[in-house]
PDB file of C-alpha atoms in Angstrom:
ATOM      1  CA  MET H   1     127.232 111.983-207.582  1.00 65.00           C
ATOM      2  CA  GLU H   2     129.086 114.786-206.021  1.00 81.00           C
ATOM      3  CA  GLY H   3     133.131 114.163-205.778  1.00 90.00           C
ATOM      4  CA  ILE H   4     133.295 111.463-208.397  1.00 95.00           C
ATOM      5  CA  LYS H   5     136.154 111.735-210.710  1.00 97.00           C
ATOM      6  CA  ILE H   6     136.423 109.381-213.759  1.00 98.00           C
ATOM      7  CA  ARG H   7     140.059 108.750-215.100  1.00 97.00           C
ATOM      8  CA  ALA H   8     141.626 105.964-217.118  1.00 97.00           C
ATOM      9  CA  MET H   9     143.046 103.346-214.847  1.00 98.00           C
ATOM     10  CA  ARG H  10     146.590 102.920-213.805  1.00 97.00           C
ATOM     11  CA  GLN H  11     148.876 100.420-212.989  1.00 97.00           C
ATOM     12  CA  GLY H  12     148.719 101.027-209.104  1.00 97.00           C
ATOM     13  CA  ASP H  13     144.691 100.643-209.539  1.00 98.00           C
ATOM     14  CA  ILE H  14     144.882  97.035-209.916  1.00 98.00           C
ATOM     15  CA  GLY H  15     144.563  96.043-206.321  1.00 97.00           C
ATOM     16  CA  PRO H  16     141.758  98.370-205.499  1.00 98.00           C
ATOM     17  CA  VAL H  17     140.034  97.463-208.942  1.00 98.00           C
ATOM     18  CA  TYR H  18     140.213  93.605-208.043  1.00 98.00           C
ATOM     19  CA  GLN H  19     138.685  94.209-204.831  1.00 97.00           C
ATOM     20  CA  VAL H  20     135.585  95.882-206.495  1.00 98.00           C
ATOM     21  CA  ALA H  21     135.630  93.065-208.803  1.00 97.00           C
ATOM     22  CA  GLN H  22     135.400  90.285-205.734  1.00 97.00           C
ATOM     23  CA  LEU H  23     132.688  92.198-204.312  1.00 97.00           C
ATOM     24  CA  SER H  24     130.596  92.473-207.198  1.00 95.00           C
ATOM     25  CA  PHE H  25     131.062  89.215-208.914  1.00 94.00           C
ATOM     26  CA  SER H  26     130.819  85.381-208.222  1.00 91.00           C
ATOM     27  CA  ALA H  27     133.799  84.606-210.617  1.00 91.00           C
ATOM     28  CA  PRO H  28     135.548  87.935-210.624  1.00 94.00           C
ATOM     29  CA  TRP H  29     138.694  88.683-213.104  1.00 95.00           C
ATOM     30  CA  ASN H  30     142.114  88.050-211.644  1.00 96.00           C
ATOM     31  CA  PRO H  31     144.680  90.772-211.183  1.00 97.00           C
ATOM     32  CA  PRO H  32     146.695  89.367-214.363  1.00 97.00           C
ATOM     33  CA  SER H  33     143.328  89.987-216.583  1.00 96.00           C
ATOM     34  CA  PHE H  34     143.253  93.511-215.328  1.00 97.00           C
ATOM     35  CA  GLU H  35     146.799  93.956-216.061  1.00 97.00           C
ATOM     36  CA  TYR H  36     146.758  92.384-219.604  1.00 96.00           C
ATOM     37  CA  GLU H  37     143.736  94.776-220.460  1.00 96.00           C
ATOM     38  CA  LEU H  38     145.536  97.898-218.808  1.00 96.00           C
ATOM     39  CA  ASN H  39     148.138  97.017-221.391  1.00 95.00           C
ATOM     40  CA  ASN H  40     145.838  96.135-224.595  1.00 96.00           C
ATOM     41  CA  ARG H  41     146.098  99.064-227.096  1.00 95.00           C
ATOM     42  CA  ASP H  42     142.584  98.020-227.955  1.00 95.00           C
ATOM     43  CA  ALA H  43     141.142  98.440-224.561  1.00 97.00           C
ATOM     44  CA  ILE H  44     139.608 101.415-222.721  1.00 98.00           C
ATOM     45  CA  ILE H  45     139.694 101.105-219.244  1.00 98.00           C
ATOM     46  CA  ARG H  46     138.620 103.821-216.883  1.00 98.00           C
ATOM     47  CA  VAL H  47     138.024 104.113-212.971  1.00 98.00           C
ATOM     48  CA  ALA H  48     135.610 105.856-210.675  1.00 98.00           C
ATOM     49  CA  VAL H  49     137.649 107.560-207.770  1.00 98.00           C
ATOM     50  CA  LEU H  50     135.590 109.118-204.597  1.00 96.00           C
ATOM     51  CA  ASN H  51     137.495 110.575-201.703  1.00 94.00           C
ATOM     52  CA  ARG H  52     140.920 108.886-203.237  1.00 94.00           C
ATOM     53  CA  LYS H  53     139.458 105.240-203.386  1.00 96.00           C
ATOM     54  CA  ILE H  54     138.281 103.125-206.378  1.00 98.00           C
ATOM     55  CA  ALA H  55     134.414 103.304-206.508  1.00 98.00           C
ATOM     56  CA  GLY H  56     134.131 101.367-209.519  1.00 98.00           C
ATOM     57  CA  TYR H  57     135.655 100.530-213.351  1.00 98.00           C
ATOM     58  CA  VAL H  58     134.671  99.688-216.732  1.00 98.00           C
ATOM     59  CA  CYS H  59     136.664  97.712-219.138  1.00 98.00           C
ATOM     60  CA  LEU H  60     135.878  97.979-223.254  1.00 98.00           C
ATOM     61  CA  ARG H  61     137.767  96.306-225.861  1.00 97.00           C
ATOM     62  CA  THR H  62     137.398  96.564-229.854  1.00 96.00           C
ATOM     63  CA  ILE H  63     138.075  93.740-231.864  1.00 91.00           C
ATOM     64  CA  LEU H  64     137.948  94.825-235.470  1.00 86.00           C
ATOM     65  CA  ASP H  65     134.761  97.369-235.755  1.00 83.00           C
ATOM     66  CA  VAL H  66     132.961  95.972-232.675  1.00 89.00           C
ATOM     67  CA  THR H  67     133.686  96.948-229.002  1.00 96.00           C
ATOM     68  CA  HIS H  68     132.540  94.452-225.943  1.00 97.00           C
ATOM     69  CA  VAL H  69     132.218  95.760-222.394  1.00 98.00           C
ATOM     70  CA  MET H  70     134.453  93.192-220.939  1.00 97.00           C
ATOM     71  CA  ASP H  71     133.592  94.374-217.357  1.00 96.00           C
ATOM     72  CA  LEU H  72     132.014  96.747-215.354  1.00 98.00           C
ATOM     73  CA  ALA H  73     131.378  97.004-211.624  1.00 97.00           C
ATOM     74  CA  VAL H  74     130.559  99.601-208.828  1.00 97.00           C
ATOM     75  CA  HIS H  75     131.632  99.186-205.112  1.00 97.00           C
ATOM     76  CA  PRO H  76     128.296  97.413-203.439  1.00 96.00           C
ATOM     77  CA  LYS H  77     127.673 100.566-201.190  1.00 96.00           C
ATOM     78  CA  LEU H  78     127.834 102.949-204.046  1.00 95.00           C
ATOM     79  CA  ARG H  79     125.503 101.252-206.383  1.00 93.00           C
ATOM     80  CA  ARG H  80     122.318 103.157-207.944  1.00 91.00           C
ATOM     81  CA  SER H  81     124.193 106.253-207.540  1.00 93.00           C
ATOM     82  CA  GLY H  82     125.245 106.900-210.905  1.00 94.00           C
ATOM     83  CA  ILE H  83     128.682 106.021-210.844  1.00 97.00           C
ATOM     84  CA  GLY H  84     127.631 102.940-213.537  1.00 96.00           C
ATOM     85  CA  SER H  85     126.256 105.432-215.859  1.00 96.00           C
ATOM     86  CA  MET H  86     129.256 108.203-215.391  1.00 97.00           C
ATOM     87  CA  LEU H  87     131.789 105.116-216.000  1.00 98.00           C
ATOM     88  CA  LEU H  88     129.867 103.836-219.290  1.00 97.00           C
ATOM     89  CA  LYS H  89     129.241 107.286-220.128  1.00 96.00           C
ATOM     90  CA  SER H  90     133.226 108.056-220.269  1.00 97.00           C
ATOM     91  CA  ALA H  91     134.176 104.816-221.786  1.00 97.00           C
ATOM     92  CA  LEU H  92     131.778 105.169-224.655  1.00 96.00           C
ATOM     93  CA  GLN H  93     132.656 108.930-225.247  1.00 94.00           C
ATOM     94  CA  GLN H  94     136.263 108.087-225.591  1.00 95.00           C
ATOM     95  CA  LEU H  95     135.763 105.299-227.748  1.00 95.00           C
ATOM     96  CA  ARG H  96     133.731 107.604-230.037  1.00 92.00           C
ATOM     97  CA  ARG H  97     136.606 110.030-229.891  1.00 92.00           C
ATOM     98  CA  THR H  98     139.286 107.411-230.798  1.00 92.00           C
ATOM     99  CA  ARG H  99     137.526 104.951-232.764  1.00 91.00           C
ATOM    100  CA  GLN H 100     134.888 106.411-235.608  1.00 86.00           C
ATOM    101  CA  ASP H 101     135.086 102.886-237.234  1.00 89.00           C
ATOM    102  CA  VAL H 102     133.233 101.229-234.327  1.00 91.00           C
ATOM    103  CA  ARG H 103     129.452 100.545-235.281  1.00 90.00           C
ATOM    104  CA  HIS H 104     128.305  98.242-232.450  1.00 94.00           C
ATOM    105  CA  VAL H 105     129.023  97.962-228.612  1.00 97.00           C
ATOM    106  CA  THR H 106     127.761  94.442-227.205  1.00 97.00           C
ATOM    107  CA  LEU H 107     127.924  92.981-223.619  1.00 98.00           C
ATOM    108  CA  GLU H 108     126.564  89.960-221.766  1.00 97.00           C
ATOM    109  CA  VAL H 109     124.659  90.348-218.605  1.00 97.00           C
ATOM    110  CA  ARG H 110     123.123  88.303-216.193  1.00 96.00           C
ATOM    111  CA  GLU H 111     119.634  87.747-217.000  1.00 97.00           C
ATOM    112  CA  SER H 112     118.732  88.629-213.035  1.00 96.00           C
ATOM    113  CA  ASN H 113     120.717  91.608-213.068  1.00 95.00           C
ATOM    114  CA  ILE H 114     117.426  94.266-213.945  1.00 95.00           C
ATOM    115  CA  ALA H 115     119.731  97.356-212.587  1.00 94.00           C
ATOM    116  CA  ALA H 116     122.354  96.662-214.897  1.00 95.00           C
ATOM    117  CA  ILE H 117     119.994  95.695-217.722  1.00 97.00           C
ATOM    118  CA  GLY H 118     117.869  99.078-216.759  1.00 95.00           C
ATOM    119  CA  LEU H 119     121.551 101.001-216.978  1.00 96.00           C
ATOM    120  CA  TYR H 120     122.302  99.534-220.276  1.00 97.00           C
ATOM    121  CA  GLU H 121     118.776 100.332-221.910  1.00 96.00           C
ATOM    122  CA  LYS H 122     119.338 103.804-220.926  1.00 95.00           C
ATOM    123  CA  PHE H 123     122.080 104.197-222.830  1.00 95.00           C
ATOM    124  CA  GLY H 124     120.397 102.586-225.880  1.00 94.00           C
ATOM    125  CA  PHE H 125     121.447  98.950-225.769  1.00 96.00           C
ATOM    126  CA  GLY H 126     118.715  96.403-226.807  1.00 97.00           C
ATOM    127  CA  GLU H 127     118.443  92.698-226.136  1.00 97.00           C
ATOM    128  CA  ILE H 128     119.800  90.744-229.431  1.00 97.00           C
ATOM    129  CA  GLY H 129     119.852  87.147-227.771  1.00 97.00           C
ATOM    130  CA  ARG H 130     120.660  85.466-225.083  1.00 97.00           C
ATOM    131  CA  ARG H 131     123.444  82.781-223.904  1.00 96.00           C
ATOM    132  CA  LYS H 132     122.300  79.407-222.261  1.00 96.00           C
ATOM    133  CA  GLU H 133     124.166  78.918-218.933  1.00 93.00           C
ATOM    134  CA  TYR H 134     126.592  81.579-219.957  1.00 94.00           C
ATOM    135  CA  TYR H 135     127.545  82.245-216.218  1.00 93.00           C
ATOM    136  CA  LYS H 136     128.475  79.558-213.596  1.00 91.00           C
ATOM    137  CA  LYS H 137     128.543  80.186-209.825  1.00 89.00           C
ATOM    138  CA  PRO H 138     125.542  80.071-209.814  1.00 92.00           C
ATOM    139  CA  PRO H 139     124.704  78.793-213.546  1.00 94.00           C
ATOM    140  CA  GLU H 140     122.529  81.463-215.598  1.00 96.00           C
ATOM    141  CA  ASP H 141     121.867  82.624-218.981  1.00 96.00           C
ATOM    142  CA  ALA H 142     123.460  85.656-220.323  1.00 97.00           C
ATOM    143  CA  VAL H 143     121.060  88.338-222.211  1.00 98.00           C
ATOM    144  CA  ILE H 144     123.049  89.642-224.938  1.00 98.00           C
ATOM    145  CA  MET H 145     122.919  93.330-225.407  1.00 98.00           C
ATOM    146  CA  GLU H 146     123.752  95.334-228.453  1.00 97.00           C
ATOM    147  CA  LEU H 147     124.175  99.231-228.997  1.00 96.00           C
ATOM    148  CA  ASP H 148     124.117 100.851-232.469  1.00 93.00           C
ATOM    149  CA  MET H 149     126.774 103.689-232.378  1.00 88.00           C
ATOM    150  CA  ASP H 150     125.231 104.957-235.541  1.00 81.00           C
ATOM    151  CA  GLY H 151     121.818 105.075-234.062  1.00 63.00           C
ATOM    152  CA  THR H 152     119.810 107.682-232.739  1.00 47.00           C
ATOM    153  CA  GLY H 153     119.802 106.717-228.890  1.00 48.00           C
ATOM    154  CA  PHE H 154     121.805 107.931-226.178  1.00 47.00           C
ATOM    155  CA  SER H 155     124.069 110.948-226.960  1.00 53.00           C
ATOM    156  CA  PHE H 156     127.616 110.701-225.811  1.00 51.00           C
ATOM    157  CA  THR H 157     128.848 114.271-226.508  1.00 43.00           C
ATOM    158  CA  VAL H 158     130.983 115.973-223.220  1.00 35.00           C
ATOM    159  CA  HIS H 159     128.519 118.973-222.136  1.00 32.00           C
TER     160      HIS H 159
END
């Protein structure tokens, strides 16, 4: 999408990021959760900016040698425009540059969220399991997905 800038999240982004989260999830993170991740040295948190407004965000956190996609959301009016892909690619590129020891990236996604599952599959994530009734409001199973960072899947190189 033309005009999108991906950058590191800043303290002043918490309010607008929270608004995107509220529009995206039935149980969104609260502002202190975003602040915690912003100050966590093991987290990568990026935002997409369009016309000086937050269009989406992604948060990854590494624990030992595994990274987890904690949260990813795009404003509902801007979904399916490539912003989610731009955010995920940017975060994975940063991960690859800063944490060569990471071998796997994992995540959970609602089983009904076909668009998100398709996005993750495009990056080389594959289903490795399910979590029964992981989500609340409404109750739903989670698909557990994993990306092998050593594999030959999606290329994260900057062009």
